[in-house]
Tab-separated table of C-alpha atoms in Angstrom:
chain	number	residue	atom	x	y	z
A	1	MET	CA	-6.209	17.903	-77.847
A	2	HIS	CA	-8.372	16.818	-74.948
A	3	ILE	CA	-10.427	13.666	-75.341
A	4	PRO	CA	-12.615	12.843	-72.321
A	5	LYS	CA	-11.469	9.710	-70.521
A	6	GLY	CA	-15.066	8.779	-69.731
A	7	ASP	CA	-18.344	10.138	-68.471
A	8	THR	CA	-18.088	12.736	-65.716
A	9	ALA	CA	-20.534	10.699	-63.631
A	10	GLU	CA	-17.590	8.369	-62.962
A	11	LEU	CA	-15.615	11.200	-61.355
A	12	THR	CA	-15.644	12.552	-57.817
A	13	LEU	CA	-16.373	16.158	-58.650
A	14	VAL	CA	-14.866	19.118	-56.869
A	15	THR	CA	-17.841	21.332	-56.006
A	16	PHE	CA	-17.732	24.900	-57.226
A	17	GLU	CA	-17.548	26.159	-53.651
A	18	GLU	CA	-14.452	24.026	-53.093
A	19	ALA	CA	-13.017	25.049	-56.457
A	20	LEU	CA	-13.532	28.743	-55.730
A	21	ALA	CA	-11.804	28.472	-52.357
A	22	ALA	CA	-8.825	26.831	-54.051
A	23	ALA	CA	-8.849	29.432	-56.831
A	24	ASN	CA	-8.445	32.164	-54.209
A	25	THR	CA	-5.460	30.417	-52.617
A	26	PRO	CA	-1.938	31.318	-53.854
A	27	ASN	CA	-0.788	28.967	-56.583
A	28	PRO	CA	2.794	28.509	-57.821
A	29	ASP	CA	1.602	27.905	-61.381
A	30	TYR	CA	-0.048	31.288	-62.012
A	31	ASP	CA	-0.849	34.703	-60.494
A	32	ILE	CA	-4.164	34.515	-58.644
A	33	GLU	CA	-4.272	38.320	-58.495
A	34	LYS	CA	-4.710	38.265	-62.282
A	35	TRP	CA	-6.415	34.960	-63.015
A	36	ILE	CA	-9.450	33.125	-61.713
A	37	TYR	CA	-9.411	29.418	-62.555
A	38	ALA	CA	-11.777	26.867	-61.057
A	39	PRO	CA	-10.889	24.126	-60.533
A	40	ASN	CA	-7.339	25.459	-60.225
A	41	PHE	CA	-5.814	22.411	-61.889
A	42	TYR	CA	-6.192	20.794	-65.300
A	43	SER	CA	-8.988	18.230	-65.183
A	44	GLU	CA	-11.827	16.642	-67.115
A	45	TYR	CA	-14.037	19.653	-66.426
A	46	ARG	CA	-13.714	23.389	-65.862
A	47	TYR	CA	-16.173	25.798	-64.320
A	48	ILE	CA	-14.542	29.144	-65.057
A	49	LEU	CA	-11.377	30.661	-66.476
A	50	GLY	CA	-10.746	34.355	-66.779
A	51	THR	CA	-9.125	37.510	-65.537
A	52	ARG	CA	-10.070	39.381	-62.393
A	53	GLY	CA	-11.790	42.754	-62.520
A	54	LYS	CA	-14.809	44.716	-61.368
A	55	ASN	CA	-16.554	44.764	-64.728
A	56	PRO	CA	-16.036	41.418	-66.493
A	57	LEU	CA	-17.628	40.310	-69.728
A	58	ILE	CA	-19.017	36.821	-69.160
A	59	CYS	CA	-18.586	34.832	-72.349
A	60	VAL	CA	-20.619	31.629	-72.656
A	61	GLY	CA	-19.334	28.937	-74.985
A	62	ILE	CA	-20.440	25.313	-75.178
A	63	ASN	CA	-17.720	23.431	-73.319
A	64	PRO	CA	-14.120	23.986	-72.203
A	65	SER	CA	-11.118	22.948	-74.239
A	66	THR	CA	-7.446	23.072	-73.234
A	67	ALA	CA	-6.964	26.699	-72.133
A	68	GLU	CA	-5.361	27.493	-68.786
A	69	PRO	CA	-4.080	30.674	-67.085
A	70	GLY	CA	-1.308	32.144	-69.209
A	71	ASN	CA	-1.972	29.592	-71.955
A	72	LEU	CA	-5.027	30.826	-73.803
A	73	ASP	CA	-6.194	29.155	-76.984
A	74	ASN	CA	-7.335	31.196	-79.982
A	75	THR	CA	-10.929	31.259	-78.770
A	76	LEU	CA	-9.957	32.738	-75.406
A	77	LYS	CA	-7.596	35.245	-77.032
A	78	SER	CA	-10.512	36.448	-79.129
A	79	VAL	CA	-12.755	36.602	-76.055
A	80	GLU	CA	-10.241	38.762	-74.196
A	81	ARG	CA	-9.778	41.053	-77.186
A	82	ILE	CA	-13.527	41.564	-77.683
A	83	ALA	CA	-14.074	42.141	-73.953
A	84	LEU	CA	-11.429	44.831	-73.700
A	85	GLY	CA	-12.550	46.387	-76.984
A	86	ASN	CA	-16.081	46.779	-75.653
A	87	GLY	CA	-15.094	48.600	-72.479
A	88	PHE	CA	-14.856	45.726	-70.013
A	89	ASP	CA	-11.857	45.459	-67.692
A	90	SER	CA	-11.730	41.659	-67.664
A	91	PHE	CA	-13.345	38.535	-69.036
A	92	ILE	CA	-14.644	35.272	-67.661
A	93	MET	CA	-15.021	32.252	-69.903
A	94	PHE	CA	-18.005	30.209	-68.904
A	95	ASN	CA	-19.586	27.270	-70.702
A	96	VAL	CA	-23.037	25.798	-71.170
A	97	TYR	CA	-21.603	22.466	-70.053
A	98	ALA	CA	-18.429	22.060	-67.997
A	99	GLN	CA	-16.988	18.847	-69.468
A	100	ARG	CA	-13.655	19.505	-71.156
A	101	ALA	CA	-13.397	18.248	-74.750
A	102	THR	CA	-11.500	19.678	-77.693
A	103	ASN	CA	-14.027	18.140	-80.072
A	104	PRO	CA	-17.662	18.708	-79.007
A	105	ASP	CA	-18.528	15.380	-80.653
A	106	ALA	CA	-16.660	13.741	-77.768
A	107	MET	CA	-18.960	15.220	-75.124
A	108	GLU	CA	-20.895	12.726	-73.072
A	109	LYS	CA	-24.229	11.639	-74.514
A	110	GLN	CA	-26.194	12.235	-71.306
A	111	MET	CA	-26.028	15.250	-69.039
A	112	ASN	CA	-24.499	14.714	-65.600
A	113	PRO	CA	-27.014	16.492	-63.295
A	114	LEU	CA	-24.419	17.035	-60.578
A	115	LEU	CA	-21.942	18.647	-62.972
A	116	HIS	CA	-24.719	20.875	-64.308
A	117	LYS	CA	-25.716	21.857	-60.764
A	118	GLU	CA	-22.179	22.888	-59.874
A	119	ASN	CA	-21.814	24.698	-63.182
A	120	LEU	CA	-24.909	26.741	-62.352
A	121	ALA	CA	-23.389	27.553	-58.959
A	122	ALA	CA	-20.368	28.879	-60.822
A	123	PHE	CA	-22.657	30.907	-63.082
A	124	ARG	CA	-24.338	32.512	-60.077
A	125	TYR	CA	-20.938	33.469	-58.757
A	126	VAL	CA	-19.729	35.133	-61.955
A	127	LEU	CA	-23.015	37.037	-62.220
A	128	SER	CA	-22.607	38.266	-58.659
A	129	ILE	CA	-19.301	39.985	-59.434
A	130	SER	CA	-20.940	42.870	-61.333
A	131	SER	CA	-23.775	45.156	-60.314
A	132	LYS	CA	-25.067	44.833	-63.891
A	133	PRO	CA	-23.732	41.561	-65.321
A	134	ALA	CA	-23.177	41.303	-69.066
A	135	ILE	CA	-23.395	37.888	-70.722
A	136	TRP	CA	-22.021	37.271	-74.202
A	137	ALA	CA	-23.839	34.348	-75.838
A	138	ALA	CA	-21.157	32.717	-77.984
A	139	TRP	CA	-21.908	29.032	-78.388
A	140	GLY	CA	-22.663	28.890	-82.114
A	141	ALA	CA	-24.449	25.981	-83.800
A	142	ILE	CA	-22.489	23.584	-81.594
A	143	ILE	CA	-25.457	23.713	-79.217
A	144	GLU	CA	-27.138	21.225	-81.560
A	145	LYS	CA	-24.513	18.567	-80.746
A	146	ARG	CA	-26.369	17.328	-77.645
A	147	GLY	CA	-30.049	17.492	-76.762
A	148	TYR	CA	-29.421	18.564	-73.175
A	149	LEU	CA	-27.461	21.705	-74.062
A	150	ALA	CA	-30.510	23.847	-74.834
A	151	GLN	CA	-31.988	22.980	-71.435
A	152	CYS	CA	-28.734	24.009	-69.807
A	153	VAL	CA	-29.061	27.423	-71.477
A	154	ARG	CA	-32.672	27.694	-70.310
A	155	ASP	CA	-31.547	27.116	-66.746
A	156	MET	CA	-28.853	29.739	-67.188
A	157	ALA	CA	-31.352	32.236	-68.582
A	158	GLU	CA	-33.502	31.800	-65.473
A	159	VAL	CA	-30.503	32.459	-63.254
A	160	GLY	CA	-29.639	35.477	-65.366
A	161	MET	CA	-33.080	36.964	-64.698
A	162	GLU	CA	-32.437	36.759	-60.952
A	163	TYR	CA	-29.383	38.978	-61.402
A	164	ASP	CA	-30.953	41.314	-63.991
A	165	ALA	CA	-28.272	40.283	-66.449
A	166	SER	CA	-28.074	41.655	-69.980
A	167	TRP	CA	-27.395	39.293	-72.880
A	168	TYR	CA	-25.324	40.148	-75.940
A	169	CYS	CA	-23.938	38.514	-79.052
A	170	ALA	CA	-21.218	39.476	-81.517
A	171	GLY	CA	-21.171	39.015	-85.253
A	172	ALA	CA	-23.914	37.496	-87.369
A	173	VAL	CA	-26.263	34.881	-85.955
A	174	THR	CA	-26.872	31.669	-87.906
A	175	LYS	CA	-30.015	31.012	-89.947
A	176	LYS	CA	-31.406	29.215	-86.903
A	177	GLY	CA	-30.559	32.147	-84.675
A	178	HIS	CA	-27.550	30.676	-82.892
A	179	PRO	CA	-25.108	33.327	-81.672
A	180	HIS	CA	-21.702	33.485	-83.342
A	181	HIS	CA	-18.734	31.606	-81.897
A	182	PRO	CA	-15.879	33.916	-80.733
A	183	LEU	CA	-13.479	32.752	-83.442
A	184	TYR	CA	-13.299	34.586	-86.770
A	185	LEU	CA	-14.744	37.840	-85.468
A	186	ARG	CA	-13.250	41.197	-86.397
A	187	LYS	CA	-10.827	42.542	-83.814
A	188	ASP	CA	-13.060	45.594	-83.353
A	189	GLU	CA	-16.352	43.647	-83.239
A	190	LYS	CA	-18.975	45.377	-81.105
A	191	LEU	CA	-21.487	43.579	-78.936
A	192	LYS	CA	-25.178	43.850	-79.691
A	193	THR	CA	-28.264	42.935	-77.713
A	194	PHE	CA	-29.272	39.272	-77.825
A	195	ASP	CA	-32.864	38.288	-77.020
A	196	VAL	CA	-32.160	35.018	-75.249
A	197	ALA	CA	-35.821	34.445	-74.331
A	198	SER	CA	-36.984	34.579	-77.961
A	199	TYR	CA	-34.038	32.462	-79.009
A	200	LEU	CA	-34.905	29.737	-76.504
A	201	GLU	CA	-38.440	29.531	-77.850
A	202	CYS	CA	-36.987	28.297	-81.129
A	203	VAL	CA	-34.353	25.780	-80.044
């Protein structure tokens, strides 16, 4: 379990640029040739966690939990399985909001603008890895937990347009149109196009 110790505004954040530099530096705890992990230590927030490749599937959940390189939780195991099963050579787990919390109900009530800014910097980076980035919307109805989360997705959608990114979902959407969470999907689940612009008009 990870319960936030307090609001992220109380922290001195590592910028994504700093976190990326550290993630590309040899680390005794894991193989940086296989994993990308920023920040490269367990903390109250996480920008990205994934495997390295030329054609990653970028999965977007709501917020990070306890996963680390070599210690994936069930959500990340499902993400990796779906990515490889759909022809991608790697995966990157990204999140609408970077605060780490096992229970989304424990997320901070107000968005930290600085954390969101650095999270968007991380998003730009993961989009830049591919010539045609593929984003898997996978946040489920949890997006309703905090009012600021939908705005975070809107900002991400704008960034995605700059990189000509394609959006996908997997499994059935909810009655309100929220894309399915990665858990409880079939092992051979195929991605399908997700109209993020139309979705954002309704949330």
